[in-house]
Amino acid sequence: MQGFPPQRLVVSPHLDDAVLSCGEMIAEVVSTVVLTVFAGVPAGFEGLTGWDRISGFQNAQQAVAARRGEDRAALDILLAQPCWLDFCDGQYARSPSLALLACGLDQVLAREAPATVVIPAGLGHPDHILTHQALLIARQHHLDKTWLMYEDALYRRAPGLLQQRLRALMDAGIEATPLPGAANGATQLKSRAVECYRSQLLALSKGPDGYADAFAPERFWRLEAGPAAQGARP
């Protein structure tokens, strides 16, 4: 990326998660960078996954190219900048190691130098969980930044998942404090941005719960070192 460091960098596991989960927050700050982790084109992948099939695609390469286009269109509406990493979606290839992914994210954070990093809670989907875990490792090198966590849209509806994540953070010495959701009048902007993800919405609409949760109030948590991690005070 060029120019001044972004005030805010929002991390998205896939090419839609950030907008579905926190599009209103993204619209708050002009030129927010949205970093999508699993945005790589799966070279040599010959099959057609079930998700890509119901999304209307004929192959994986077509799917990723179209989804990148959808992501760019959505972020244009929110006046945000896309940044795509070359890791492949778990449906196409073996997931990268936790260490490799954490290293890649650490490099992006060092290069972009945002004041605030907004990460997924890592609920439900293996790619979301891996992204969250890798970011917690990278966070150790960037404690000067403000770290916020958003609840992954759709997956946050699953009973117990968020509670398990909060417990895991506490066990890791990280306090998660709930914050009020955005109230910036960007609801219509977010709705327009969400509609850009036509292929994803086509597939999601065929599920039992659809994608209505994307339009529910956004929820965030501030991540800070807990007392045990801070150490005893003199």
Short mmCIF file of C-alpha atoms in Angstrom, two decimals:
data_model
loop_
_atom_site.label_atom_id
_atom_site.label_comp_id
_atom_site.label_asym_id
_atom_site.label_seq_id
_atom_site.Cartn_x
_atom_site.Cartn_y
_atom_site.Cartn_z
CA MET A 1 0.00 0.00 0.00
CA GLN A 2 1.10 3.59 -0.63
CA GLY A 3 0.80 6.82 1.33
CA PHE A 4 0.24 7.39 5.03
CA PRO A 5 -0.21 4.46 7.43
CA PRO A 6 -3.91 3.55 7.80
CA GLN A 7 -5.60 4.46 11.04
CA ARG A 8 -7.37 1.12 11.02
CA LEU A 9 -6.66 -2.30 9.52
CA VAL A 10 -9.49 -4.83 9.54
CA VAL A 11 -8.59 -8.48 9.02
CA SER A 12 -10.99 -10.68 7.07
CA PRO A 13 -10.53 -14.45 6.74
CA HIS A 14 -12.36 -14.60 3.38
CA LEU A 15 -13.47 -12.18 0.68
CA ASP A 16 -16.65 -11.02 2.44
CA ASP A 17 -16.31 -11.70 6.16
CA ALA A 18 -15.19 -8.23 7.23
CA VAL A 19 -17.95 -6.40 5.40
CA LEU A 20 -20.64 -8.81 6.57
CA SER A 21 -19.39 -8.60 10.15
CA CYS A 22 -18.37 -4.96 10.53
CA GLY A 23 -19.13 -2.98 7.39
CA GLU A 24 -20.47 -0.06 9.42
CA MET A 25 -17.23 0.15 11.38
CA ILE A 26 -15.21 0.02 8.16
CA ALA A 27 -17.19 2.99 6.85
CA GLU A 28 -16.30 5.05 9.95
CA VAL A 29 -12.71 5.74 8.88
CA VAL A 30 -11.88 6.70 5.30
CA SER A 31 -9.16 4.54 3.71
CA THR A 32 -9.40 1.74 6.22
CA VAL A 33 -7.39 -1.21 4.92
CA VAL A 34 -9.25 -4.53 4.77
CA LEU A 35 -6.73 -7.37 4.77
CA THR A 36 -8.17 -10.64 3.44
CA VAL A 37 -6.07 -13.64 4.44
CA PHE A 38 -7.41 -16.48 2.28
CA ALA A 39 -7.66 -14.63 -1.04
CA GLY A 40 -5.16 -16.65 -3.07
CA VAL A 41 -5.87 -18.10 -6.51
CA PRO A 42 -5.56 -21.92 -6.25
CA ALA A 43 -3.22 -22.67 -9.14
CA GLY A 44 -3.56 -26.22 -10.43
CA PHE A 45 -6.74 -26.97 -8.51
CA GLU A 46 -8.86 -28.99 -10.94
CA GLY A 47 -11.97 -29.75 -8.91
CA LEU A 48 -15.19 -27.86 -8.33
CA THR A 49 -16.11 -27.54 -4.66
CA GLY A 50 -19.68 -27.74 -3.53
CA TRP A 51 -19.60 -24.13 -2.31
CA ASP A 52 -18.32 -22.82 -5.64
CA ARG A 53 -20.90 -24.86 -7.51
CA ILE A 54 -23.87 -23.43 -5.60
CA SER A 55 -22.28 -19.98 -5.95
CA GLY A 56 -22.61 -20.30 -9.72
CA PHE A 57 -19.00 -20.94 -10.74
CA GLN A 58 -17.41 -23.50 -13.04
CA ASN A 59 -13.98 -23.68 -11.41
CA ALA A 60 -11.97 -22.34 -8.49
CA GLN A 61 -9.97 -19.84 -10.50
CA GLN A 62 -13.16 -18.23 -11.81
CA ALA A 63 -14.56 -18.14 -8.29
CA VAL A 64 -11.60 -16.36 -6.69
CA ALA A 65 -11.32 -13.84 -9.54
CA ALA A 66 -15.02 -13.01 -9.25
CA ARG A 67 -14.90 -12.78 -5.47
CA ARG A 68 -11.96 -10.39 -5.61
CA GLY A 69 -13.99 -8.22 -7.95
CA GLU A 70 -16.94 -8.35 -5.57
CA ASP A 71 -14.69 -7.44 -2.66
CA ARG A 72 -13.20 -4.45 -4.48
CA ALA A 73 -16.67 -3.18 -5.40
CA ALA A 74 -17.90 -3.53 -1.82
CA LEU A 75 -14.88 -1.76 -0.35
CA ASP A 76 -15.15 1.05 -2.91
CA ILE A 77 -18.60 1.79 -1.50
CA LEU A 78 -17.16 1.92 2.03
CA LEU A 79 -14.13 4.00 0.87
CA ALA A 80 -11.81 1.24 2.08
CA GLN A 81 -8.73 -0.29 0.48
CA PRO A 82 -8.39 -4.04 -0.18
CA CYS A 83 -5.21 -5.95 0.60
CA TRP A 84 -5.23 -9.62 -0.45
CA LEU A 85 -2.83 -12.29 0.76
CA ASP A 86 -2.07 -15.33 -1.38
CA PHE A 87 -3.04 -18.03 1.12
CA CYS A 88 -5.71 -20.29 -0.37
CA ASP A 89 -9.15 -20.90 1.08
CA GLY A 90 -9.26 -24.16 3.03
CA GLN A 91 -11.69 -25.66 0.53
CA TYR A 92 -8.91 -25.63 -2.10
CA ALA A 93 -5.72 -26.60 -0.32
CA ARG A 94 -4.13 -27.68 2.93
CA SER A 95 -4.12 -24.80 5.39
CA PRO A 96 -0.82 -23.01 6.01
CA SER A 97 0.93 -23.71 9.28
CA LEU A 98 0.07 -21.45 12.18
CA ALA A 99 3.67 -20.20 12.28
CA LEU A 100 3.73 -19.36 8.56
CA LEU A 101 0.43 -17.51 8.72
CA ALA A 102 1.46 -15.58 11.84
CA CYS A 103 4.71 -14.56 10.12
CA GLY A 104 2.82 -13.32 7.07
CA LEU A 105 0.41 -11.29 9.18
CA ASP A 106 3.24 -9.89 11.27
CA GLN A 107 4.94 -8.62 8.10
CA VAL A 108 1.77 -6.90 6.92
CA LEU A 109 1.26 -5.22 10.28
CA ALA A 110 4.86 -4.00 10.29
CA ARG A 111 4.52 -2.65 6.75
CA GLU A 112 1.10 -1.00 7.15
CA ALA A 113 1.68 0.23 10.72
CA PRO A 114 -1.99 0.86 11.54
CA ALA A 115 -3.00 2.53 14.79
CA THR A 116 -5.83 0.02 15.30
CA VAL A 117 -6.12 -3.63 14.27
CA VAL A 118 -9.59 -5.22 14.11
CA ILE A 119 -9.58 -9.02 14.07
CA PRO A 120 -12.22 -11.76 13.81
CA ALA A 121 -13.21 -13.69 16.91
CA GLY A 122 -12.46 -16.80 14.88
CA LEU A 123 -15.73 -18.66 15.23
CA GLY A 124 -16.89 -21.86 13.57
CA HIS A 125 -14.98 -22.06 10.29
CA PRO A 126 -11.43 -23.54 10.38
CA ASP A 127 -10.06 -20.62 8.32
CA HIS A 128 -11.56 -18.15 10.79
CA ILE A 129 -10.11 -20.02 13.75
CA LEU A 130 -6.64 -20.21 12.18
CA THR A 131 -6.72 -16.51 11.30
CA HIS A 132 -7.62 -15.58 14.87
CA GLN A 133 -4.91 -17.78 16.37
CA ALA A 134 -2.24 -16.43 14.01
CA LEU A 135 -3.23 -12.85 14.81
CA LEU A 136 -2.85 -13.45 18.53
CA ILE A 137 0.73 -14.57 17.86
CA ALA A 138 1.42 -11.55 15.65
CA ARG A 139 -0.15 -9.29 18.27
CA GLN A 140 2.73 -10.01 20.65
CA HIS A 141 5.00 -7.94 18.38
CA HIS A 142 2.53 -5.05 18.04
CA LEU A 143 1.28 -4.31 21.54
CA ASP A 144 1.60 -0.58 20.86
CA LYS A 145 -1.50 -0.79 18.68
CA THR A 146 -5.15 -0.82 19.75
CA TRP A 147 -6.59 -4.31 19.21
CA LEU A 148 -10.30 -4.83 18.68
CA MET A 149 -12.21 -8.02 17.91
CA TYR A 150 -15.41 -8.36 15.91
CA GLU A 151 -17.91 -11.18 16.18
CA ASP A 152 -17.95 -13.21 12.96
CA ALA A 153 -21.31 -12.71 11.26
CA LEU A 154 -23.41 -15.86 10.84
CA TYR A 155 -21.07 -17.99 12.97
CA ARG A 156 -21.71 -15.90 16.09
CA ARG A 157 -25.24 -17.32 16.09
CA ALA A 158 -23.98 -20.82 16.93
CA PRO A 159 -24.63 -21.59 20.62
CA GLY A 160 -21.57 -21.42 22.85
CA LEU A 161 -18.93 -20.48 20.24
CA LEU A 162 -18.42 -16.90 21.39
CA GLN A 163 -18.35 -17.95 25.03
CA GLN A 164 -15.66 -20.51 24.25
CA ARG A 165 -13.58 -17.85 22.50
CA LEU A 166 -13.86 -15.43 25.40
CA ARG A 167 -12.81 -18.18 27.79
CA ALA A 168 -9.81 -19.04 25.61
CA LEU A 169 -8.74 -15.41 25.54
CA MET A 170 -8.95 -15.20 29.32
CA ASP A 171 -6.86 -18.36 29.61
CA ALA A 172 -4.28 -16.71 27.33
CA GLY A 173 -4.08 -13.67 29.60
CA ILE A 174 -6.12 -11.38 27.34
CA GLU A 175 -9.08 -9.43 28.67
CA ALA A 176 -11.95 -8.87 26.22
CA THR A 177 -14.13 -5.89 27.09
CA PRO A 178 -17.39 -5.38 25.14
CA LEU A 179 -17.76 -2.13 23.23
CA PRO A 180 -20.89 -0.45 21.88
CA GLY A 181 -21.53 -1.05 18.20
CA ALA A 182 -21.18 1.66 15.60
CA ALA A 183 -24.00 4.19 15.38
CA ASN A 184 -22.67 6.27 12.52
CA GLY A 185 -25.54 6.17 10.06
CA ALA A 186 -23.64 3.84 7.71
CA THR A 187 -26.29 1.12 7.68
CA GLN A 188 -27.36 1.88 4.12
CA LEU A 189 -23.75 1.97 2.94
CA LYS A 190 -23.15 -1.41 4.51
CA SER A 191 -26.27 -2.84 2.89
CA ARG A 192 -25.07 -1.68 -0.53
CA ALA A 193 -21.63 -3.14 0.13
CA VAL A 194 -23.02 -6.49 1.27
CA GLU A 195 -25.09 -6.76 -1.89
CA CYS A 196 -21.88 -6.63 -3.94
CA TYR A 197 -21.03 -10.16 -2.79
CA ARG A 198 -23.55 -11.67 -5.16
CA SER A 199 -21.94 -15.09 -5.44
CA GLN A 200 -21.59 -15.51 -1.70
CA LEU A 201 -25.12 -14.33 -1.01
CA LEU A 202 -26.43 -16.77 -3.62
CA ALA A 203 -24.87 -19.65 -1.71
CA LEU A 204 -25.73 -18.30 1.74
CA SER A 205 -29.36 -17.76 0.77
CA LYS A 206 -29.72 -21.51 0.25
CA GLY A 207 -28.84 -22.26 3.86
CA PRO A 208 -31.43 -22.61 6.63
CA ASP A 209 -30.58 -19.23 8.22
CA GLY A 210 -29.65 -17.24 5.12
CA TYR A 211 -27.49 -14.17 5.75
CA ALA A 212 -29.83 -11.98 7.81
CA ASP A 213 -27.33 -11.93 10.67
CA ALA A 214 -25.08 -9.70 8.54
CA PHE A 215 -27.60 -6.90 9.13
CA ALA A 216 -27.91 -7.44 12.88
CA PRO A 217 -26.09 -4.97 15.17
CA GLU A 218 -22.31 -5.24 14.91
CA ARG A 219 -20.54 -6.21 18.13
CA PHE A 220 -16.94 -5.57 19.17
CA TRP A 221 -14.52 -6.29 21.99
CA ARG A 222 -11.37 -4.46 23.07
CA LEU A 223 -8.44 -6.83 23.66
CA GLU A 224 -5.96 -5.90 26.39
CA ALA A 225 -3.48 -7.70 28.56
CA GLY A 226 -5.09 -9.11 31.69
CA PRO A 227 -3.61 -8.72 35.16
CA ALA A 228 -1.65 -11.98 34.94
CA ALA A 229 -0.08 -10.97 31.63
CA GLN A 230 0.78 -7.47 32.87
CA GLY A 231 2.72 -8.85 35.80
CA ALA A 232 2.72 -7.71 39.41
CA ARG A 233 2.94 -3.99 40.03
CA PRO A 234 5.69 -2.65 42.28
#
